[in-house]
Short mmCIF file of C-alpha atoms in Angstrom, two decimals:
data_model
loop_
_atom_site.label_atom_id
_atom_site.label_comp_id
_atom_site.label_asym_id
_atom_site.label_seq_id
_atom_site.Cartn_x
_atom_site.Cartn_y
_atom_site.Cartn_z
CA UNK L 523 -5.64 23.48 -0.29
CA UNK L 524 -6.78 22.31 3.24
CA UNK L 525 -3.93 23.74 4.89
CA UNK L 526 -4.00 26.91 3.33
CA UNK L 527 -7.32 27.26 4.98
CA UNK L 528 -6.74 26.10 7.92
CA UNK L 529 -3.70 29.51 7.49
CA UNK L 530 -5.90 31.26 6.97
CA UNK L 531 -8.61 30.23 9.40
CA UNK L 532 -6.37 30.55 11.74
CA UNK L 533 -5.02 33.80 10.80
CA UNK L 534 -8.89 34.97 11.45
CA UNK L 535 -9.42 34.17 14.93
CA UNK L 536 -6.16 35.72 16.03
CA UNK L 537 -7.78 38.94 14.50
CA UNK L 538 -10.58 37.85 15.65
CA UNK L 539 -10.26 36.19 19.24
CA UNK L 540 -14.11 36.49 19.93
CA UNK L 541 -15.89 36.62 16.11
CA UNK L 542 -19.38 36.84 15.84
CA UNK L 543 -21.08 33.58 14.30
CA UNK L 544 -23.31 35.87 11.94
CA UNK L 545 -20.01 38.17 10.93
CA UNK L 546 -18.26 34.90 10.02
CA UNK L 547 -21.10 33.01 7.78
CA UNK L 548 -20.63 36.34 5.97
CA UNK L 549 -16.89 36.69 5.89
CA UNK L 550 -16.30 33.14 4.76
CA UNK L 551 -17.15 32.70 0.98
CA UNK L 552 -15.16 35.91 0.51
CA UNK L 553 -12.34 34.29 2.12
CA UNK L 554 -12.51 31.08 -0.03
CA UNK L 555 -12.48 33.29 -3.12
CA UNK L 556 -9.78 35.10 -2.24
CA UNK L 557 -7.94 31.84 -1.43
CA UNK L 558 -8.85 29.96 -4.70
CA UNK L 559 -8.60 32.93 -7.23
CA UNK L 560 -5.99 32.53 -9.74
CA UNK L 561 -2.13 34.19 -9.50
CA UNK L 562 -1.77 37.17 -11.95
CA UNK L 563 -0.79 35.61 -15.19
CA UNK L 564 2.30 38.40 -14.77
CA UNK L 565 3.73 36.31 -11.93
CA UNK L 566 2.59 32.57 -13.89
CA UNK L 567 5.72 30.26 -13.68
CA UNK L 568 4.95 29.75 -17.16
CA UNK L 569 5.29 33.21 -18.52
CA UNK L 570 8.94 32.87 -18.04
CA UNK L 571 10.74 30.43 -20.53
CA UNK L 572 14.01 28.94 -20.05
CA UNK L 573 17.05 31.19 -21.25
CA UNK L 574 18.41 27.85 -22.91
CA UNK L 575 15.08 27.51 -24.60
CA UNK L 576 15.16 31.13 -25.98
CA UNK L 577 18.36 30.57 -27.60
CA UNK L 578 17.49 27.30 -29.15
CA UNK L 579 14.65 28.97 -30.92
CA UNK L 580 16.73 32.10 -31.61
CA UNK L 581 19.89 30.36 -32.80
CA UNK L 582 18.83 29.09 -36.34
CA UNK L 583 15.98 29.86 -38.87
CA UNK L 584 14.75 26.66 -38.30
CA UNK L 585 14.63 26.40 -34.59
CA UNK L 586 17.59 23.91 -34.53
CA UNK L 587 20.73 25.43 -32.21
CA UNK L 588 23.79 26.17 -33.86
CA UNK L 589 26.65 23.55 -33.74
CA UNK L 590 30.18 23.17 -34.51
CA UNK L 591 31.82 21.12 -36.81
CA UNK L 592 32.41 17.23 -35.82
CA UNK L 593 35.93 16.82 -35.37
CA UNK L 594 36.06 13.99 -37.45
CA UNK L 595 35.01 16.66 -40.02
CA UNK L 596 37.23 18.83 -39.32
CA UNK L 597 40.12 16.47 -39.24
CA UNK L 598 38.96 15.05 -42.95
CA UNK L 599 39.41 18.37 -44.24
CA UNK L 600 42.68 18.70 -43.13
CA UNK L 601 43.29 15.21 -44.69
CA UNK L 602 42.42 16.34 -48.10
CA UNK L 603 44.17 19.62 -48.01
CA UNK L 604 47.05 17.73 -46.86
CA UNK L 605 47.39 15.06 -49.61
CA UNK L 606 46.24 18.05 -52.49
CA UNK L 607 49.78 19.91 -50.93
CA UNK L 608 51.31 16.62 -51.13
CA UNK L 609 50.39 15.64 -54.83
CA UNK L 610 51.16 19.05 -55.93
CA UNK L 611 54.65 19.26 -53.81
CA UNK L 612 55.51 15.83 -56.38
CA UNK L 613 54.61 17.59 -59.79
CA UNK L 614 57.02 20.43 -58.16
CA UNK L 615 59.39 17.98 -57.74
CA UNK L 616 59.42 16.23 -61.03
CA UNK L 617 59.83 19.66 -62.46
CA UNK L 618 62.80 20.62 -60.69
CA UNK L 619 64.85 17.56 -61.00
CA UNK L 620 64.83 18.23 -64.67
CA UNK L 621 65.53 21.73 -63.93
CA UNK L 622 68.50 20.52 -61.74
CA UNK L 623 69.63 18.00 -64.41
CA UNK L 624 69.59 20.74 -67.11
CA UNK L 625 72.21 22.62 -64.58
CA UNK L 626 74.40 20.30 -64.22
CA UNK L 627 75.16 19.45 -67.98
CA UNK L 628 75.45 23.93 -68.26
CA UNK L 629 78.24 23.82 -65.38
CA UNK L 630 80.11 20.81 -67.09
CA UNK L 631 80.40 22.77 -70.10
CA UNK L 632 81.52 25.96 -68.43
CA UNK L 633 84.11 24.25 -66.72
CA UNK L 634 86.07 23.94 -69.50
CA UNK L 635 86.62 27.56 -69.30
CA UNK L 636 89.01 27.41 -66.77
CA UNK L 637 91.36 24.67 -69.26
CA UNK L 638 92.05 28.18 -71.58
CA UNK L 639 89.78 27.42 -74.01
CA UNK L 640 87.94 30.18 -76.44
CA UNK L 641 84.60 31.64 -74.66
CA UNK L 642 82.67 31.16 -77.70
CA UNK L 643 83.54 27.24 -77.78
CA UNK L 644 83.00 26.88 -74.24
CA UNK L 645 79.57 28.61 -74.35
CA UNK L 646 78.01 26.66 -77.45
CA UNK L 647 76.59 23.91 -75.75
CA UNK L 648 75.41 25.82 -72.15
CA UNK L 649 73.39 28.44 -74.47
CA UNK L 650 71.82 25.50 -76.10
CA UNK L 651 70.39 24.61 -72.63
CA UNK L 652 69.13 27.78 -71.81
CA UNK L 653 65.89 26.94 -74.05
CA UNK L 654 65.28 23.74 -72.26
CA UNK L 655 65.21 25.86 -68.71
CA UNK L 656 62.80 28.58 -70.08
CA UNK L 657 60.40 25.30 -71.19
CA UNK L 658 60.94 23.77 -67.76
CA UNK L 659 60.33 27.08 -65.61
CA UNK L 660 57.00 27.55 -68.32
CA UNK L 661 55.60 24.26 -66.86
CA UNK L 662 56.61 24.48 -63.35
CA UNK L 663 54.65 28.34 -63.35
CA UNK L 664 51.35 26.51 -64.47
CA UNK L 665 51.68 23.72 -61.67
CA UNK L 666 51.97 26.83 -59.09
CA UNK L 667 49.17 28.45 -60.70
CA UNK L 668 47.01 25.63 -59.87
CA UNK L 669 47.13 26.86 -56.45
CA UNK L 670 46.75 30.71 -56.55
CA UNK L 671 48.42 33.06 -53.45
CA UNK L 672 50.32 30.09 -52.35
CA UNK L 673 54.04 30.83 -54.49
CA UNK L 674 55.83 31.28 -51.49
CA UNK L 675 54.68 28.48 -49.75
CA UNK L 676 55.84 25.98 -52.25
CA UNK L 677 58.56 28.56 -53.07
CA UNK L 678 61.05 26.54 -50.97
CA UNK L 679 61.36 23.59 -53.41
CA UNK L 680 62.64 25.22 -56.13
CA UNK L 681 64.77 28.17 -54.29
CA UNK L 682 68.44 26.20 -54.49
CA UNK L 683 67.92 25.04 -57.85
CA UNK L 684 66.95 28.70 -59.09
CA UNK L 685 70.09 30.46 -57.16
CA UNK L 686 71.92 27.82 -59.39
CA UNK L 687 70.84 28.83 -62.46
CA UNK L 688 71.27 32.42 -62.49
CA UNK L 689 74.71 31.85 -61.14
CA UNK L 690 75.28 29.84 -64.61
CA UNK L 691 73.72 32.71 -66.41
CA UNK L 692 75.37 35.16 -64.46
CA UNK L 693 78.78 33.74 -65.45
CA UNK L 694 77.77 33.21 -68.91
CA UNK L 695 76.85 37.04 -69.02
CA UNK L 696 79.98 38.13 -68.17
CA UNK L 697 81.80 35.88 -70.50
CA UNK L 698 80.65 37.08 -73.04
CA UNK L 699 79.77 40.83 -72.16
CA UNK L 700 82.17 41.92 -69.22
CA UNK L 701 79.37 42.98 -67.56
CA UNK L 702 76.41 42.05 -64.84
CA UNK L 703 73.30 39.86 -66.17
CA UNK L 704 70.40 42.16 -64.65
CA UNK L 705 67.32 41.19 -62.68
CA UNK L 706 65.22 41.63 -65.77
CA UNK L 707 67.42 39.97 -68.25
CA UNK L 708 67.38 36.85 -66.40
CA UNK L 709 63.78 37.02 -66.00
CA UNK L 710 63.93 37.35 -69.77
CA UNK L 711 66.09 34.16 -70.48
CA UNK L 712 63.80 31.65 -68.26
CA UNK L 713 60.20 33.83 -68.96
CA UNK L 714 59.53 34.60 -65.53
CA UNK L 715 57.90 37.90 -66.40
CA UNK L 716 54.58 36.75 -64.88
CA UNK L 717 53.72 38.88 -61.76
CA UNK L 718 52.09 35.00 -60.05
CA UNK L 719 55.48 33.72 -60.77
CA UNK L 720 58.77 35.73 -60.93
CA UNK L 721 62.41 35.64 -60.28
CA UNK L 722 62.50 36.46 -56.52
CA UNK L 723 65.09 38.93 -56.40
CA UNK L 724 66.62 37.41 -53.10
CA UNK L 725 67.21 34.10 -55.41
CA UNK L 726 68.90 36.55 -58.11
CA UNK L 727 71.06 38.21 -55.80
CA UNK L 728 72.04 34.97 -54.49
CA UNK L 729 73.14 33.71 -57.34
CA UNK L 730 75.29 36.33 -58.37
CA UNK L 731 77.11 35.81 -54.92
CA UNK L 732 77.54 32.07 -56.30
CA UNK L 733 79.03 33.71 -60.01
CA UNK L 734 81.36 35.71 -57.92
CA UNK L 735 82.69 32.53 -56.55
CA UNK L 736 83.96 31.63 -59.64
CA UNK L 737 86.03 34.33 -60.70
CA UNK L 738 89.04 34.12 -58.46
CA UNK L 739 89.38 30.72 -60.03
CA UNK L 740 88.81 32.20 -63.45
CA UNK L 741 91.33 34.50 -63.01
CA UNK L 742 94.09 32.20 -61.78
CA UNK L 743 94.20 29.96 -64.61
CA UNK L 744 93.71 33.05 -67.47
CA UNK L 745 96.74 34.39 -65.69
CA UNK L 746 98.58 31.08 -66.04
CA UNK L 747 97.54 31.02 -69.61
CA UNK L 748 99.65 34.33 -70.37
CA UNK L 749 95.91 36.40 -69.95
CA UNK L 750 97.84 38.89 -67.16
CA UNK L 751 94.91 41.64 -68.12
CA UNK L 752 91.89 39.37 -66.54
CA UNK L 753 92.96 40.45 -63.50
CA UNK L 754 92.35 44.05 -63.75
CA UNK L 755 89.27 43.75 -65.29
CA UNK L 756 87.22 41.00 -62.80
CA UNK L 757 89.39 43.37 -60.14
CA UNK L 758 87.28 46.11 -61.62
CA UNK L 759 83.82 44.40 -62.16
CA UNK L 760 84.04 42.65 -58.08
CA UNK L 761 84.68 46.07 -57.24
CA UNK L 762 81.78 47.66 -58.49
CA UNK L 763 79.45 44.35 -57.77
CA UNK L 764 81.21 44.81 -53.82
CA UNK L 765 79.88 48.21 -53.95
CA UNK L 766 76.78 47.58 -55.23
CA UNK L 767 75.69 44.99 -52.47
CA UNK L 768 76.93 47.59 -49.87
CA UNK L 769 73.98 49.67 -50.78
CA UNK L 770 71.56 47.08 -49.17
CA UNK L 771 70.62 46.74 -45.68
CA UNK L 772 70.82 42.66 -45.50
CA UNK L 773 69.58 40.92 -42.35
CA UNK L 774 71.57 38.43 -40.97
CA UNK L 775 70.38 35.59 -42.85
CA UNK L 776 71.78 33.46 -45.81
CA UNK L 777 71.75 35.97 -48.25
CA UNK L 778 74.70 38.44 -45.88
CA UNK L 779 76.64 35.28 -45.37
CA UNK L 780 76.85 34.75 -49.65
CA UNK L 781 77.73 38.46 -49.57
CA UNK L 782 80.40 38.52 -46.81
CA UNK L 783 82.11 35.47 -48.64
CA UNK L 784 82.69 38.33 -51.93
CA UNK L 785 85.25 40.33 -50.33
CA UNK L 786 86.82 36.83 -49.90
CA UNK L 787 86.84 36.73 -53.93
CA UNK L 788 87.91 40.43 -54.17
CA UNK L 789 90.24 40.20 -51.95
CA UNK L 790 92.02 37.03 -53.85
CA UNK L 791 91.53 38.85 -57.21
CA UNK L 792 93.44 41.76 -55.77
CA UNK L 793 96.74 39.43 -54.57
CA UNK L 794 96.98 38.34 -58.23
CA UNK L 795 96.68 41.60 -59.57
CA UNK L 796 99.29 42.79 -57.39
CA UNK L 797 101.28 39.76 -58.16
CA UNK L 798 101.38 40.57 -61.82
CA UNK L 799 101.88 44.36 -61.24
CA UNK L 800 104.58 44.11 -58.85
CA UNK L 801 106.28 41.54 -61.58
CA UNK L 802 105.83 44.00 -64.39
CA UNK L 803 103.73 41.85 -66.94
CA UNK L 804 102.10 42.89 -69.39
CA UNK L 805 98.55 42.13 -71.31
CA UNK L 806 100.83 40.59 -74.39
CA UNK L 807 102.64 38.35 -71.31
CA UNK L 808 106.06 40.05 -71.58
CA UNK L 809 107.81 42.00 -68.76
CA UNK L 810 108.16 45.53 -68.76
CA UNK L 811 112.05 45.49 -69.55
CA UNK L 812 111.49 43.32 -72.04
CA UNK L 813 109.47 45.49 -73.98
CA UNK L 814 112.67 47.16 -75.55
CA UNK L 815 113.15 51.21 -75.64
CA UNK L 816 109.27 53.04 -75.33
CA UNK L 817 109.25 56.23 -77.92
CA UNK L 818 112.24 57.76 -79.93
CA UNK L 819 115.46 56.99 -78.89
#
């Protein structure tokens, strides 16, 4: 305070080189008021809070700023949802060993097919597991359901084993039909109707890829059997299946590798039916010239 007088004192006899004494007893309590009056509260330090403050206040209801998450928190949470994927993955599991169990008792059976024995023989006992999958792919829907949205994440464990199955029930099909087990008929046989848990049609297609496998073996040992009109007919039925998966634009994934390996099968159905045309047999197993005079003599 004493040195701003003294300013300001001093800033008065510059103005003022030669004042007069009676001019200054006047002039000087108006210069101490001017000198001790108080700032404007505009310009008051005080009526300009911190910014950090401002936000405090402003961040929360309650006054208190906003926070993130500890990462101990954070990292708990991930622990939990971690062992729930885990425990569920297991109940997956146990599911689909039965599933893959069930499978392999279904291709024992069929495999007597290829020692000439009759279809309906050979298919007794695989039909009979059919049931047991459609009870086992009943249980393994309500695990998944557990955790809605998340089929194709857990959609992995039980992809090979499904491919599998509708290979068997492929075959089976066309044992006993001649013809191709359809997306919704194999839905039918394991109840997978449910729109939260289908038969994913990549799996289906797949599988009938795996069936086709089968059938140049098939037809090798029916034609060794005296059979020598299997040949035309899986000829026929690869055929139409080759031309079938030539209407779909496959990526260059698993699924186009399954279906380039068909024309393999077609193409080793095909030698044997030229083998037994070119040697003249018959669907009865004789040659043609042995077949004795055709129409009157």
């Amino acid at each position: 305070m004493k040195s701003a007088f003294r300013n300001a004192h001093s800033l008065f006899r510059s103005l003022n080189p030669n004042p007069n004494p009676h001019l200054t007893s006047l002039l000087l309590p108006l210069r101490l008021t001017l000198l001790t009056s108080p700032s404007p509260p505009s310009l008051r330090p005080q009526t300009f809070p911190s910014l950090s403050a401002t936000l405090s206040s402003a961040s929360m209801p309650g006054g208190e700023p906003l926070t993130p998450p500890p990462l101990e928190k954070q990292f708990e949470d991930f622990r939990a949802q971690l062992e729930e994927s885990g425990t569920l993955r297991e109940r997956i599991r146990a599911v689909v060993m039965e599933i893959e169990s069930t499978t392999r008792l279904m291709h024992s059976g069929l495999l007597l097919v290829h020692q000439s024995r009759s279809t309906p023989e050979v298919l007794e006992k695989p039909k009979g597991q059919i049931g047991v999958l459609k009870e086992l792919y009943n249980r393994l829907a309500e695990v998944v359901r557990e955790s809605p949205g998340q089929y194709y994440r857990y959609h992995g464990d039980w992809r090979t084993e499904t491919q599998t199955v509708v290979s068997l029930l492929a075959f089976m099909h066309w044992l006993e039909t001649g013809t191709l087990l359809l997306h919704t008929e194999a839905e039918g046989k394991l109840g997978l109707n449910d729109s939260e848990f289908c038969l994913d049609v990549e799996d289906y297609l797949v599988g009938i890829c795996f069936m086709s496998n089968e059938l140049p073996r098939y037809v090798v040992n029916q034609v060794t059997a005296g059979d020598y009109d299997c040949p035309r007919k899986v000829l026929k039925f690869l055929t139409d299946l080759h031309a079938g998966f030539r209407m779909l634009n496959l990526r260059n994934d698993f699924l186009r590798k399954k279906f380039d390996g068909m024309k393999y099968d077609l193409r080793r159905v095909e030698e044997v039916y030229y083998d037994v045309k070119i040697r003249g047999l018959t669907a009865n197993g004789a040659p043609v010239e042995d077949q004795g005079p055709q129409g009157p003599p």
